[in-house]
Coordinates of C-alpha atoms and ligand atoms in Angstrom, one line a residue:
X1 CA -90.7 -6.7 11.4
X2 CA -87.7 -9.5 11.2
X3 CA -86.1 -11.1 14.0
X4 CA -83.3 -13.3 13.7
X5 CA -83.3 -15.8 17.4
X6 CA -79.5 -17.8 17.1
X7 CA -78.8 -18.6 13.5
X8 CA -76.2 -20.8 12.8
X9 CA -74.9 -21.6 9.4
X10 CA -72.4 -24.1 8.4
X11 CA -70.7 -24.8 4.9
X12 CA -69.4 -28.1 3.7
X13 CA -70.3 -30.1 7.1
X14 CA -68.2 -32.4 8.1
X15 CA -65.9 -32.1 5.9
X16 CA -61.8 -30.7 5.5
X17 CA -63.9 -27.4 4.0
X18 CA -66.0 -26.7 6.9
X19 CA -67.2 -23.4 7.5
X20 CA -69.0 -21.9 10.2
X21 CA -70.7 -18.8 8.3
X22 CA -73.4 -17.9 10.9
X23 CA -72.4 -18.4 14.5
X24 CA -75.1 -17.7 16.7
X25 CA -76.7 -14.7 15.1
X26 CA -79.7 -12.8 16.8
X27 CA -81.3 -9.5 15.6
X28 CA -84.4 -7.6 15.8
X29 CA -85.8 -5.1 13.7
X30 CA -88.4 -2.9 14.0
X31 CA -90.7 -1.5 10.8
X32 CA -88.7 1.1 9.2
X33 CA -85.0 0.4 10.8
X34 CA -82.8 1.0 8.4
X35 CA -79.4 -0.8 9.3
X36 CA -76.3 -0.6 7.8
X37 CA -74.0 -3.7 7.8
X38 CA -70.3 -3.8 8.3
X39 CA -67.6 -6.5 8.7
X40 CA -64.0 -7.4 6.7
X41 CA -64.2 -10.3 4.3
X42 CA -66.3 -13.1 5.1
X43 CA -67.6 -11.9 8.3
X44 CA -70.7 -13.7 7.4
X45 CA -72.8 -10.2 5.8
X46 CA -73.8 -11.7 2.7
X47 CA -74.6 -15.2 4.2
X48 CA -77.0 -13.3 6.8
X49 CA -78.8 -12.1 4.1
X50 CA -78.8 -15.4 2.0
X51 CA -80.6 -17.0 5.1
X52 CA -83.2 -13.9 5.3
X53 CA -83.8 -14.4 1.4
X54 CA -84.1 -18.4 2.1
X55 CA -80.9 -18.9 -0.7
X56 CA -79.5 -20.9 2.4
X57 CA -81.2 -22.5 5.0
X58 CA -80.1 -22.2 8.5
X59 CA -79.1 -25.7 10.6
X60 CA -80.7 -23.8 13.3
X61 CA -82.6 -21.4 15.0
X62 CA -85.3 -18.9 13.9
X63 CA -86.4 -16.4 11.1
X64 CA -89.5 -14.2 11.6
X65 CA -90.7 -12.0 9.3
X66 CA -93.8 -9.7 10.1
X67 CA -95.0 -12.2 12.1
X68 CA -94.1 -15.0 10.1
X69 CA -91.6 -18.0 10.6
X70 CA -90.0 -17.8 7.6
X71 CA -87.0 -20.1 8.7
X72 CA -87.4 -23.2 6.7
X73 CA -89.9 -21.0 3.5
X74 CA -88.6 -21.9 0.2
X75 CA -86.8 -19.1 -1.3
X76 CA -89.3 -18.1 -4.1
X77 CA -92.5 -18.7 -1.6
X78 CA -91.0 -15.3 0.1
X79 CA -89.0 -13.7 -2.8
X80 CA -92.4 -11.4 -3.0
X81 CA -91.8 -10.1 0.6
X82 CA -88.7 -8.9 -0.2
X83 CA -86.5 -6.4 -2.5
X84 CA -83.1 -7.4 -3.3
X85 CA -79.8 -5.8 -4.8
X86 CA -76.6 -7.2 -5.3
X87 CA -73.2 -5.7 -6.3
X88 CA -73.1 -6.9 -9.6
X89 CA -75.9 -4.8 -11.5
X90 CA -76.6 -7.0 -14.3
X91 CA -77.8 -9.4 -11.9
X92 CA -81.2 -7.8 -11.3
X93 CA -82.5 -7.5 -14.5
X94 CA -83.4 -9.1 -17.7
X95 CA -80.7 -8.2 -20.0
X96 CA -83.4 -8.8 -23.3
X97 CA -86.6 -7.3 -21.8
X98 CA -87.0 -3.4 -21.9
X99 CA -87.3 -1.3 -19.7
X100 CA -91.1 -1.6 -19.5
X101 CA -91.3 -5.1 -19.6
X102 CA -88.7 -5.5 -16.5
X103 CA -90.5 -2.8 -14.7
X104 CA -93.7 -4.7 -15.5
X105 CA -92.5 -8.2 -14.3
X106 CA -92.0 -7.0 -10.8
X107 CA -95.0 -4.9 -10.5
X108 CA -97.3 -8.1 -11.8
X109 CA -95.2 -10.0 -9.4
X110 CA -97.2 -7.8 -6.3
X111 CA -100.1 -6.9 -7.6
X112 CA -101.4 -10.6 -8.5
X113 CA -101.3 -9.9 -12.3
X114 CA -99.8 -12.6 -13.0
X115 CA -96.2 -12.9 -14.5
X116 CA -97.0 -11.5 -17.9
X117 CA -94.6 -9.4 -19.3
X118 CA -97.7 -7.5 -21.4
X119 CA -97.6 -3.7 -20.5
X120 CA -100.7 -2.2 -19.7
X121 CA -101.8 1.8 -21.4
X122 CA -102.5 2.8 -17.9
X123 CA -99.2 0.9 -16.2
X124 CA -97.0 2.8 -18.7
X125 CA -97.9 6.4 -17.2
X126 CA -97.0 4.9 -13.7
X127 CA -93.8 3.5 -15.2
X128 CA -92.5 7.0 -16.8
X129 CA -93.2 9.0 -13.7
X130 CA -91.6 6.9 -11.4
X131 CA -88.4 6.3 -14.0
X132 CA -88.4 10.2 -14.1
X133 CA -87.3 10.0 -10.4
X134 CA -84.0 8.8 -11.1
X135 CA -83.1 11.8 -13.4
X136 CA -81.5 9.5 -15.9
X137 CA -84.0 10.3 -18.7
X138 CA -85.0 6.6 -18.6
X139 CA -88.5 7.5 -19.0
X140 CA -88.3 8.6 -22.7
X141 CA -86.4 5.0 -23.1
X142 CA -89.6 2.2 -22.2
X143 CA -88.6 0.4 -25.1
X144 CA -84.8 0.4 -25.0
X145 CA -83.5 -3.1 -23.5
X146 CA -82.2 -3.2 -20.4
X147 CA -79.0 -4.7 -21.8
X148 CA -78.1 -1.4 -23.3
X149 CA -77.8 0.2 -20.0
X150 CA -74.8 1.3 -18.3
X151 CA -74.3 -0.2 -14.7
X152 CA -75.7 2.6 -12.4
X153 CA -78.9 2.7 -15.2
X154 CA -79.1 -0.7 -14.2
X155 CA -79.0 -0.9 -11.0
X156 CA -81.2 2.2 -10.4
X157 CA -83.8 0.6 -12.3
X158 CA -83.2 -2.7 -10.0
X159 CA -83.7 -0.5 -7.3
X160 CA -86.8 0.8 -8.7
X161 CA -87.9 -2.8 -9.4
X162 CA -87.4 -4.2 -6.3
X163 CA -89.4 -1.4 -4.8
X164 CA -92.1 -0.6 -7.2
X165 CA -94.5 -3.3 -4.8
X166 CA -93.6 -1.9 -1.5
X167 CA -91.8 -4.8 -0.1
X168 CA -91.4 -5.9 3.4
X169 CA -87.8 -6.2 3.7
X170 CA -85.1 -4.6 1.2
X171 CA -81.8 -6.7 1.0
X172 CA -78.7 -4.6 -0.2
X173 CA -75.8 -6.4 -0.7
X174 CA -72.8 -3.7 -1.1
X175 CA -75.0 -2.5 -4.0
X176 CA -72.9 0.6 -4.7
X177 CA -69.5 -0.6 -4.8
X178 CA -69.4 -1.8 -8.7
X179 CA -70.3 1.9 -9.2
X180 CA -68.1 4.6 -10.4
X181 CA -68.3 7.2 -7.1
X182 CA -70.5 9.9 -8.4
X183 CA -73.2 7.0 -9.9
X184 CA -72.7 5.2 -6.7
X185 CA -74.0 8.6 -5.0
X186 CA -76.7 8.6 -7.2
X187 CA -77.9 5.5 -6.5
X188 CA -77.4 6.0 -3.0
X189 CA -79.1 8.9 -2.6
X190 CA -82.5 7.1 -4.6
X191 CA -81.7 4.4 -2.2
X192 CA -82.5 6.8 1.1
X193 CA -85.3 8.8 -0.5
X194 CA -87.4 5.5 -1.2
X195 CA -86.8 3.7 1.5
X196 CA -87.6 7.1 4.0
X197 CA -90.9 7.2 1.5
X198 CA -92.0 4.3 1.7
X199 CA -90.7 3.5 5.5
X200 CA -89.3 -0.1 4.1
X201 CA -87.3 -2.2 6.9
X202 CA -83.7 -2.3 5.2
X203 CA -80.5 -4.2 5.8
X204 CA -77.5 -3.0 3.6
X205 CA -74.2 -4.0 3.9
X206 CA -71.5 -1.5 2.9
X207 CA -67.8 -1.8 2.4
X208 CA -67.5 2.0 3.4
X209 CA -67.7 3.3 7.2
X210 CA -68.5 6.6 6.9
X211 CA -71.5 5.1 4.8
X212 CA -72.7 2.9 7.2
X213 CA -72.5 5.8 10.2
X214 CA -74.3 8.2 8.2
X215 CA -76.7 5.9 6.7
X216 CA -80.1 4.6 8.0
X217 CA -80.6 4.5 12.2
X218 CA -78.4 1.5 12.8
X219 CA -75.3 0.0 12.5
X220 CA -74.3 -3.5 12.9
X221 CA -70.8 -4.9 13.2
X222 CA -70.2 -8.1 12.2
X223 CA -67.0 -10.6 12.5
X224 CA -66.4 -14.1 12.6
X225 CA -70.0 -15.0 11.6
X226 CA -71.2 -13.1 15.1
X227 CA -72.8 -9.6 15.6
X228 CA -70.3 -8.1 17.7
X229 CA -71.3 -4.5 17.5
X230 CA -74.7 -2.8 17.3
X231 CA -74.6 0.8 17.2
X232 CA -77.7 3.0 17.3
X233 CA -78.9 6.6 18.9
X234 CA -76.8 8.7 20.5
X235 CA -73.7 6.3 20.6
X236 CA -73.7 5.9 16.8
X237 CA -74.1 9.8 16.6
X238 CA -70.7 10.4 18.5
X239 CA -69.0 7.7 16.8
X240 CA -66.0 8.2 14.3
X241 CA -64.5 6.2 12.6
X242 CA -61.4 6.3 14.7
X243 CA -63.5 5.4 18.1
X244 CA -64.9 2.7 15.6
X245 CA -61.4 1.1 14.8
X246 CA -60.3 1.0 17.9
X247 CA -63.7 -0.5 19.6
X248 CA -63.2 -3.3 16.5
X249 CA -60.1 -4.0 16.9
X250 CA -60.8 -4.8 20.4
X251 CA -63.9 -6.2 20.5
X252 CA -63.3 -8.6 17.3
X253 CA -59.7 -9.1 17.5
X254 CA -59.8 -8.1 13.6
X255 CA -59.2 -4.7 12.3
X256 CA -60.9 -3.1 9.3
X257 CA -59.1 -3.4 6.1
X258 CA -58.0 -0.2 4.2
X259 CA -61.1 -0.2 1.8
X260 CA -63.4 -0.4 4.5
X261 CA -61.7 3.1 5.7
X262 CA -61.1 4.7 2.7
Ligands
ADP301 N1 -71.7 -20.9 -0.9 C1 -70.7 -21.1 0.0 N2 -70.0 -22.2 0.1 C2 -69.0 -22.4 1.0 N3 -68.5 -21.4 1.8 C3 -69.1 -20.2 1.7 C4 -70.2 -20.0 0.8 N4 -70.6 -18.7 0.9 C5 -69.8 -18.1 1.8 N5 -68.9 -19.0 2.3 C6 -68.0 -18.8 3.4 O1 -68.6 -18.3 4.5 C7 -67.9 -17.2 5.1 C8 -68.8 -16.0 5.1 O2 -68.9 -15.5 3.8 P1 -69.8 -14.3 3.4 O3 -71.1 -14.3 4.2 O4 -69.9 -14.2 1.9 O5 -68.9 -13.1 4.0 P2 -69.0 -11.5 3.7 O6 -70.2 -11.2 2.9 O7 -69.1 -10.9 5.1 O8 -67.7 -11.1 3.1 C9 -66.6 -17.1 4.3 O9 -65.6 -17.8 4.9 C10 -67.0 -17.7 3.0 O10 -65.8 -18.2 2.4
MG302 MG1 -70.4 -10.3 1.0

C-alpha cells in the first residue's frame, strides 16, 4: 500500500541551520499494517509523515502510494487519500462549524459532493449513529460548534472525520498525548476499533513504548533521521521494554528519554 525507497530530507540547505531530517529512509507497508512509530526528539517521525502527506517534499528518492508515485503530488491533490491527526486537537477541526457541518465537510470531501458545508436529511442519520460510537453523547449535540468541545471531544470527532471516507493511509502524529490519560484511552481505543474495521494502513507515532508494543502489528524505531529498528511477529511479541532499551541504546547510540518509558 505505501512504500517509502531512500528518502532524504534536508532543512535549511546550505546553510549554518542545516538539517538532515530524513536520512535514507525505506519502508514498506502492506494494506492493513498498522505500525507504531517510535524515536526521542527529532528522530525525524513527524517529518516522515510530512513527506507521506506531501507538507515537505523529499530532495530525493521515492513515495508510492497504492500504486501511485506520490513523491512530488502536491499536498492537497492527495490530502483525500489520507486521514490525519495531530497532537494538538484544535487543529483538525473548524472551531465555528458544528458538529454536522465538520462531519459533513469531510464526508463531501470523499464522496464527490462537493465542499458544501449543507447537511443532507438522510446524511444526518449517518452522522448520529456513527457519533454514538464514541460514547460521548455527541450525537444529541449536531448543532453545537465544534469550538465548545473539550480536547478528547475534539479529537474523537477528528478521528471520526478523517475516517468517515475510508481513507488509504491514516497519519497519527502522537495524537493522544495532549490528552488527559483516561480520554487518551478513549481515543485510543476508537483509534484500534476503526482502523481493525475498516482494515486502514496506519502509521502512528507514540511517545509511549508500551503503546507502540501493544499497538497495531509493527513497530518502527527511528533515530537520527534513519529506521534503525523494525520490529514485527514473533520478535516484537517477546520484546520488553527493557530488551528494547538496551537494543536502542546499542543500535542507535541514543537512549530513550524518561517519557518515552514512563
Ligand atoms: N520545518 C522545519 N524547519 C527546520 N527544521 C525542522 C523542521 N521540522 C523539523 N525540523 C528538524 O528536523 C529534525 C526532525 O524533526 P521531527 O521530524 O519533527 O522530529 P520528531 O517528530 O521525531 O521529534 C529535528 O532536528 C527538527 O528540529
Ligand atoms: Mg514529532
Amino acid at each position: 500500500m505505501l512504500s517509502l525507497e531512500n528518502i532524504y530530507l534536508t532543512f535549511n540547505p546550505n546553510t549554518a541551520n542545516e538539517k538532515v531530517a530524513l536520512n535514507g529512509v525505506s519502508l514498506n507497508l502492506e494494506k492493513g499494517d498498522f505500525v507504531t512509530i517510535i524515536g526521542s526528539n527529532g528522530a525525524g517521525k513527524s517529518t516522515m509523515l510530512n513527506a507521506i502527506a506531501g507538507t515537505f517534499i523529499p530532495d530525493s528518492g521515492k513515495i508510492t502510494l497504492d500504486g501511485v508515485n506520490i513523491t512530488n503530488m502536491p499536498n492537497h491533490k492527495r490530502a483525500k487519500y489520507m486521514g490525519r491527526l495531530f497532537q494538538d486537537p484544535l487543529k483538525g477541526t473548524a472551531p465555528n462549524m458544528t458538529i454536522e457541518e465538520n462531519l459533513a465537510l469531510s464526508y463531501g470531501r470523499g464522496t464527490r459532493r462537493g465542499f458544501g458545508i449543507g447537511v443532507r436529511k438522510s446524511d444526518e442519520k449517518f452522522y448520529k449513529e456513527t457519533l454514538s460510537r464514541l460514547g460521548l453523547g455527541l450525537e444529541d449535540r449536531l448543532k453545537t460548534k465544534v469550538g465548545l468541545l473539550s480536547g478528547g471531544q475534539r479529537q474523537a470527532l477528528t478521528l471520526l472525520m478523517a475516517t468517515i471516507v475510508t481513507p488509504k493511509l491514516l497519519l497519527l502524529d502522537e495524537h493522544t498525548a495532549a490528552l488527559d490519560p483516561v480520554t487518551a484511552k478513549k481515543v485510543m481505543d476508537l483509534t484500534n476499533s476503526i482502523v481493525k474495521e475498516n482494515n486502514i494502513t496506519t502509521m502512528m507515532v507514540t511517545h509511549n513504548i508500551s503503546d507502540a508494543l501493544t499497538t497495531g502489528n509493527k513497530t518502527i524505531v527511528m533515530s537520527g533521521g534513519k529506521i534503525v529498528m523494525v520490529l514485527s511477529g514473533e520478535e516484537r511479541k517477546g520484546m520488553t521494554l527493557e530488551k528494547l532499551m538496551k537494543l536502542y541504546s546499542d543500535t542507535a547510540n541514543d537512549s530513550f528519554t524518561d517519557k518515552m518509558i514512563l
